[in-house]
XYZ file of C-alpha atoms in Angstrom:
383
model
C -120.141 58.170 -215.978
C -122.907 56.686 -213.820
C -120.681 56.085 -210.807
C -122.409 56.681 -207.482
C -125.979 56.635 -208.824
C -128.483 55.605 -206.194
C -132.229 56.141 -206.329
C -132.258 56.389 -202.522
C -129.975 59.431 -202.656
C -131.868 61.136 -205.467
C -133.115 64.486 -204.218
C -136.821 64.234 -205.027
C -137.553 67.170 -202.734
C -135.491 69.493 -204.921
C -137.151 68.074 -208.053
C -140.607 68.695 -206.573
C -139.717 72.268 -205.593
C -138.372 73.283 -209.019
C -141.231 71.515 -210.808
C -143.863 73.301 -208.717
C -142.185 76.651 -209.336
C -141.981 75.919 -213.078
C -145.670 74.985 -213.223
C -146.433 78.266 -211.514
C -144.390 79.859 -214.284
C -146.399 78.183 -217.040
C -149.635 79.483 -215.506
C -148.203 82.993 -215.101
C -146.818 83.102 -218.649
C -150.218 81.961 -219.939
C -151.865 84.870 -218.117
C -149.316 87.317 -219.526
C -149.384 86.005 -223.111
C -151.408 82.860 -223.979
C -149.501 82.546 -227.237
C -146.331 81.594 -225.329
C -147.876 78.755 -223.312
C -146.885 75.953 -225.674
C -143.257 77.101 -225.860
C -143.013 77.431 -222.085
C -144.366 73.888 -221.619
C -141.942 72.721 -224.303
C -139.082 74.369 -222.415
C -140.213 72.773 -219.156
C -140.256 69.323 -220.754
C -136.776 69.795 -222.242
C -135.485 71.163 -218.945
C -136.766 68.186 -216.962
C -135.189 65.803 -219.476
C -131.845 67.627 -219.304
C -131.985 67.631 -215.507
C -132.619 63.878 -215.428
C -129.735 63.097 -217.785
C -127.252 65.407 -216.062
C -128.221 64.203 -212.585
C -127.121 60.626 -213.280
C -123.734 61.563 -214.749
C -120.608 61.813 -212.613
C -119.989 65.554 -212.375
C -116.321 64.982 -211.482
C -115.660 63.444 -214.883
C -117.533 66.218 -216.655
C -115.439 68.798 -214.803
C -112.323 67.438 -216.494
C -113.525 69.452 -219.506
C -113.685 72.666 -217.492
C -111.500 74.618 -219.901
C -113.752 73.521 -222.755
C -116.743 74.867 -220.804
C -115.015 78.224 -220.380
C -113.988 78.353 -224.046
C -117.561 77.543 -225.121
C -118.892 80.360 -222.948
C -116.471 82.914 -224.388
C -117.037 81.698 -227.945
C -120.817 82.044 -227.658
C -120.556 85.520 -226.126
C -118.227 86.611 -228.934
C -120.767 85.321 -231.456
C -123.384 87.536 -229.805
C -121.038 90.496 -230.022
C -120.341 89.938 -233.712
C -123.499 88.317 -235.098
C -126.134 88.649 -232.373
C -129.802 89.421 -232.928
C -131.024 92.788 -231.644
C -134.162 93.449 -229.670
C -135.262 96.067 -227.168
C -132.117 98.127 -227.740
C -129.761 95.240 -226.924
C -128.011 92.421 -228.772
C -128.314 89.319 -226.587
C -129.395 86.420 -228.797
C -127.915 84.298 -231.564
C -129.554 82.008 -234.072
C -127.876 78.738 -235.025
C -129.640 76.318 -237.386
C -132.972 77.993 -236.681
C -132.537 77.827 -232.914
C -132.504 81.167 -231.094
C -131.008 81.248 -227.624
C -129.344 83.603 -225.157
C -125.686 82.655 -224.482
C -125.420 84.811 -221.350
C -127.956 82.550 -219.605
C -126.198 79.350 -220.655
C -122.919 81.016 -219.692
C -123.935 81.110 -216.030
C -123.906 77.328 -215.609
C -120.797 76.987 -217.795
C -118.928 79.483 -215.613
C -120.108 77.777 -212.415
C -118.683 74.483 -213.678
C -115.445 76.125 -214.801
C -114.721 78.006 -211.594
C -115.758 75.034 -209.454
C -112.947 72.994 -210.985
C -110.495 75.893 -211.380
C -110.754 76.974 -207.754
C -110.433 73.383 -206.539
C -107.337 72.823 -208.691
C -105.539 76.007 -207.640
C -107.002 76.685 -204.225
C -103.681 76.464 -202.392
C -102.081 78.927 -204.824
C -104.996 81.346 -205.022
C -103.507 83.690 -202.426
C -100.457 84.326 -204.617
C -99.963 87.731 -206.218
C -100.276 86.182 -209.694
C -103.027 83.571 -209.611
C -105.691 85.614 -207.816
C -105.616 88.396 -210.456
C -105.670 85.740 -213.190
C -108.787 84.201 -211.647
C -110.466 87.609 -211.472
C -109.447 88.285 -215.076
C -111.056 85.023 -216.188
C -114.285 86.237 -214.612
C -114.071 89.769 -215.992
C -113.673 88.627 -219.625
C -117.178 87.085 -219.947
C -118.615 89.854 -217.779
C -117.185 92.446 -220.153
C -118.657 90.657 -223.169
C -122.064 90.652 -221.462
C -121.789 94.339 -220.522
C -121.299 95.424 -224.134
C -124.502 93.662 -225.291
C -125.554 95.666 -223.158
C -126.890 93.563 -220.284
C -125.798 95.096 -216.990
C -128.170 93.008 -214.865
C -126.821 89.679 -216.145
C -123.226 90.871 -215.834
C -123.945 91.864 -212.221
C -125.487 88.445 -211.597
C -122.412 86.683 -212.984
C -120.174 88.765 -210.713
C -122.319 87.881 -207.691
C -122.029 84.178 -208.501
C -118.272 84.528 -208.932
C -117.916 86.340 -205.599
C -119.900 83.607 -203.827
C -117.702 80.910 -205.369
C -114.547 82.758 -204.356
C -115.795 83.212 -200.806
C -116.790 79.569 -200.443
C -113.626 78.219 -202.014
C -110.880 80.656 -201.137
C -111.588 83.760 -199.148
C -112.016 84.355 -195.427
C -114.586 86.201 -193.382
C -111.908 88.784 -192.562
C -111.472 89.480 -196.273
C -115.229 89.873 -196.737
C -115.372 92.295 -193.802
C -112.600 94.312 -195.391
C -114.374 94.368 -198.747
C -117.610 95.540 -197.101
C -115.711 98.244 -195.227
C -114.597 99.587 -198.602
C -117.741 98.782 -200.588
C -120.238 100.590 -198.357
C -118.640 104.050 -198.623
C -117.895 103.465 -202.316
C -121.588 102.691 -202.897
C -122.527 105.935 -201.145
C -120.063 107.824 -203.328
C -121.488 106.119 -206.425
C -125.035 107.290 -205.694
C -123.763 110.787 -204.909
C -122.042 110.944 -208.306
C -125.139 109.589 -210.055
C -127.389 112.175 -208.429
C -125.043 114.930 -209.522
C -124.692 113.631 -213.084
C -120.981 112.912 -212.732
C -121.131 109.301 -213.990
C -123.406 107.179 -216.183
C -125.578 108.611 -218.888
C -128.770 108.015 -220.765
C -131.185 105.316 -219.663
C -128.829 103.863 -217.034
C -128.718 107.087 -215.069
C -132.453 107.629 -215.506
C -133.253 104.181 -214.121
C -131.325 104.851 -210.925
C -132.786 108.342 -210.564
C -136.285 106.967 -211.196
C -135.699 104.381 -208.475
C -134.541 107.018 -205.972
C -137.187 109.599 -206.926
C -140.055 107.747 -208.656
C -142.441 110.668 -208.200
C -140.325 112.742 -210.587
C -140.458 110.067 -213.300
C -143.993 108.794 -212.756
C -144.958 109.190 -216.407
C -141.618 108.170 -217.942
C -138.865 105.917 -216.577
C -140.642 104.961 -213.332
C -143.987 104.368 -215.034
C -143.425 100.645 -215.513
C -142.429 100.041 -211.911
C -145.273 102.116 -210.469
C -147.796 100.259 -212.626
C -146.271 96.994 -211.420
C -146.661 97.979 -207.769
C -150.275 99.018 -208.407
C -151.047 95.718 -210.149
C -149.514 93.656 -207.342
C -151.470 95.609 -204.735
C -154.715 95.238 -206.701
C -154.486 91.464 -206.347
C -155.392 91.645 -202.671
C -155.157 88.483 -200.612
C -156.175 85.826 -203.126
C -155.803 87.680 -206.432
C -158.233 88.564 -209.183
C -157.935 85.280 -211.024
C -159.408 84.598 -214.441
C -162.996 85.125 -213.245
C -162.520 88.719 -212.109
C -164.908 90.992 -213.982
C -162.831 94.148 -213.602
C -160.201 95.000 -216.170
C -156.691 94.107 -214.995
C -153.678 96.320 -215.526
C -152.040 93.483 -217.438
C -154.901 93.401 -219.942
C -154.613 97.125 -220.577
C -151.043 96.671 -221.826
C -149.641 99.273 -219.432
C -147.062 96.756 -218.165
C -144.657 95.600 -220.853
C -142.426 92.518 -220.603
C -144.920 91.008 -218.167
C -143.985 87.508 -219.354
C -140.298 87.969 -218.452
C -138.957 90.799 -216.301
C -142.288 91.582 -214.621
C -143.707 88.072 -214.305
C -143.935 88.612 -210.528
C -146.459 91.360 -211.289
C -148.639 88.827 -213.080
C -148.533 86.532 -210.063
C -149.368 89.384 -207.693
C -152.428 90.463 -209.653
C -153.673 87.004 -210.593
C -152.903 85.123 -207.353
C -152.629 87.892 -204.770
C -150.602 87.941 -201.579
C -150.878 84.171 -201.184
C -149.474 83.584 -204.653
C -146.555 85.974 -204.242
C -145.654 84.478 -200.860
C -145.741 81.020 -202.424
C -143.290 82.117 -205.117
C -140.952 83.738 -202.586
C -141.011 80.635 -200.372
C -140.368 78.288 -203.310
C -137.409 80.346 -204.560
C -135.984 80.554 -201.032
C -136.528 76.830 -200.414
C -134.716 75.864 -203.626
C -131.759 78.112 -202.792
C -131.561 76.794 -199.227
C -131.767 73.203 -200.451
C -128.828 73.832 -202.786
C -126.783 75.178 -199.861
C -127.730 72.134 -197.772
C -126.476 69.849 -200.531
C -123.275 71.887 -200.646
C -122.679 71.215 -196.943
C -122.621 67.463 -197.564
C -120.569 67.479 -200.772
C -117.524 65.203 -200.768
C -115.225 67.613 -202.556
C -114.763 71.331 -203.026
C -115.907 71.270 -206.647
C -119.249 69.730 -205.705
C -119.647 72.228 -202.905
C -119.000 75.105 -205.293
C -121.462 73.814 -207.892
C -124.258 73.564 -205.336
C -123.394 76.934 -203.767
C -123.210 78.550 -207.198
C -126.681 77.305 -208.069
C -128.043 78.439 -204.712
C -126.565 81.903 -205.247
C -127.846 82.076 -208.825
C -131.437 81.172 -207.921
C -131.565 83.077 -204.633
C -129.961 86.355 -205.699
C -131.580 86.466 -209.135
C -134.979 85.748 -207.609
C -134.447 88.575 -205.128
C -133.383 90.952 -207.901
C -136.423 90.199 -210.074
C -138.881 90.529 -207.192
C -137.089 93.650 -205.980
C -137.536 95.314 -209.373
C -141.228 94.400 -209.616
C -141.911 95.806 -206.140
C -139.767 98.919 -206.484
C -137.086 97.828 -204.018
C -134.406 97.845 -206.733
C -133.822 99.823 -209.935
C -135.314 98.380 -213.102
C -132.635 95.907 -214.214
C -134.477 93.552 -216.532
C -133.652 90.085 -215.219
C -135.866 86.951 -215.326
C -137.374 85.220 -212.312
C -135.794 81.725 -212.125
C -138.045 78.911 -213.374
C -140.984 81.335 -213.729
C -140.195 83.902 -216.436
C -140.594 83.036 -220.094
C -137.348 82.032 -221.776
C -136.232 78.598 -222.920
C -132.490 79.210 -222.562
C -132.850 80.360 -218.972
C -135.209 77.515 -218.094
C -133.067 74.746 -219.592
C -129.849 76.190 -218.119
C -131.404 76.320 -214.652
C -132.614 72.719 -214.904
C -129.143 71.637 -216.055
C -127.681 73.319 -212.979
C -130.208 71.570 -210.750
C -129.218 68.282 -212.389
C -125.577 68.880 -211.452
C -126.633 69.777 -207.907
C -128.616 66.562 -207.563
C -125.617 64.620 -208.846
C -123.415 66.291 -206.214
C -125.775 64.950 -203.572
C -125.786 61.443 -205.025
C -121.988 61.379 -205.176
C -121.758 62.384 -201.514
C -120.572 59.546 -199.290
C -120.763 61.397 -195.993
C -123.931 62.330 -194.153
C -122.079 64.710 -191.873
C -122.498 68.391 -192.654
C -119.365 70.182 -193.754
C -118.699 73.917 -193.372
C -119.568 76.127 -196.301
C -117.059 78.848 -197.036
C -113.683 80.173 -196.072
C -110.194 78.734 -196.322
C -110.512 77.383 -192.800
C -112.504 74.433 -194.114
C -110.314 71.380 -194.237
C -109.327 69.808 -197.517
C -111.678 67.019 -198.495
C -110.552 63.572 -199.473
C -111.021 62.520 -203.042
C -111.286 65.998 -204.566
C -110.171 64.824 -207.982
C -111.474 61.347 -208.386
């Protein structure tokens, strides 16, 4: 299980980056709700411990249990569907032996591990008329269970991760170009139908309309986002900090969920432009580092694990920041390593641990291409 461990190949840079971002998160959560500080620090400590343990295990041996990982993901999501705890109009949590956690967050790393091994095992057959739909069906099952919670933002994030894994492991640039050629006009048609009330209903439609026309929903659906933009702008260059005498928008309570979905708003008001840029750079640096590790992975499974983590952190970070700044509709998704939430934090650290292990198992220093079926088959894919 400890095959290939070498302290010289341990990625301390990645550890430093995620630790700095997590410390930023503890400070931001404290500003949003001081009562959550202890739990966030507790989650950080557990996450670091999990990362350390996972990073020294041979990921290739763990991947032999890939079907068990998939079954565990589905089982937990079914438990949420049947016995989940409700909150904020959704049922997303379960309580086992006094421990409350969110299976959809843990499901992200479980699905990354599953598809990393599945795609590597059946890569040569993936273009067949049977196996490709089966692979898509395996992805749609957990996505469907997440949608009915309902949690559209997390289901979208899982689909993005799956698409990245498929592109890296199977698909070609020509296929992606074809998908984009279809997706762009379909997206335009989607917004046309939303604007005319032909699809969606209730809060989902209102969120998209409020994003497109915030001035018409300034006191209702778009109120949260507009308050967030105002708070971020009020931080100026260096932020208000804890010594600012003026009353902050966060203290007035006008911005709800500031410890989770709108944690970037806290950073903007408390630490200003410098603080927000620091967060953006840290998130981008972690994602890029994961992709760099993927380039040097010895096998396809390792490459997919690292790419999956890079996609998870990069895209989810963009989505959270986009919502807080009004660039995207309000989706309700946490900022990786920063937002409050023990399940998300520990799952992310576990994924980073696997990524570090991929780097330590790498025997080649030469960069390998990331993506597309044109990449040559690696030696030792199933050691």
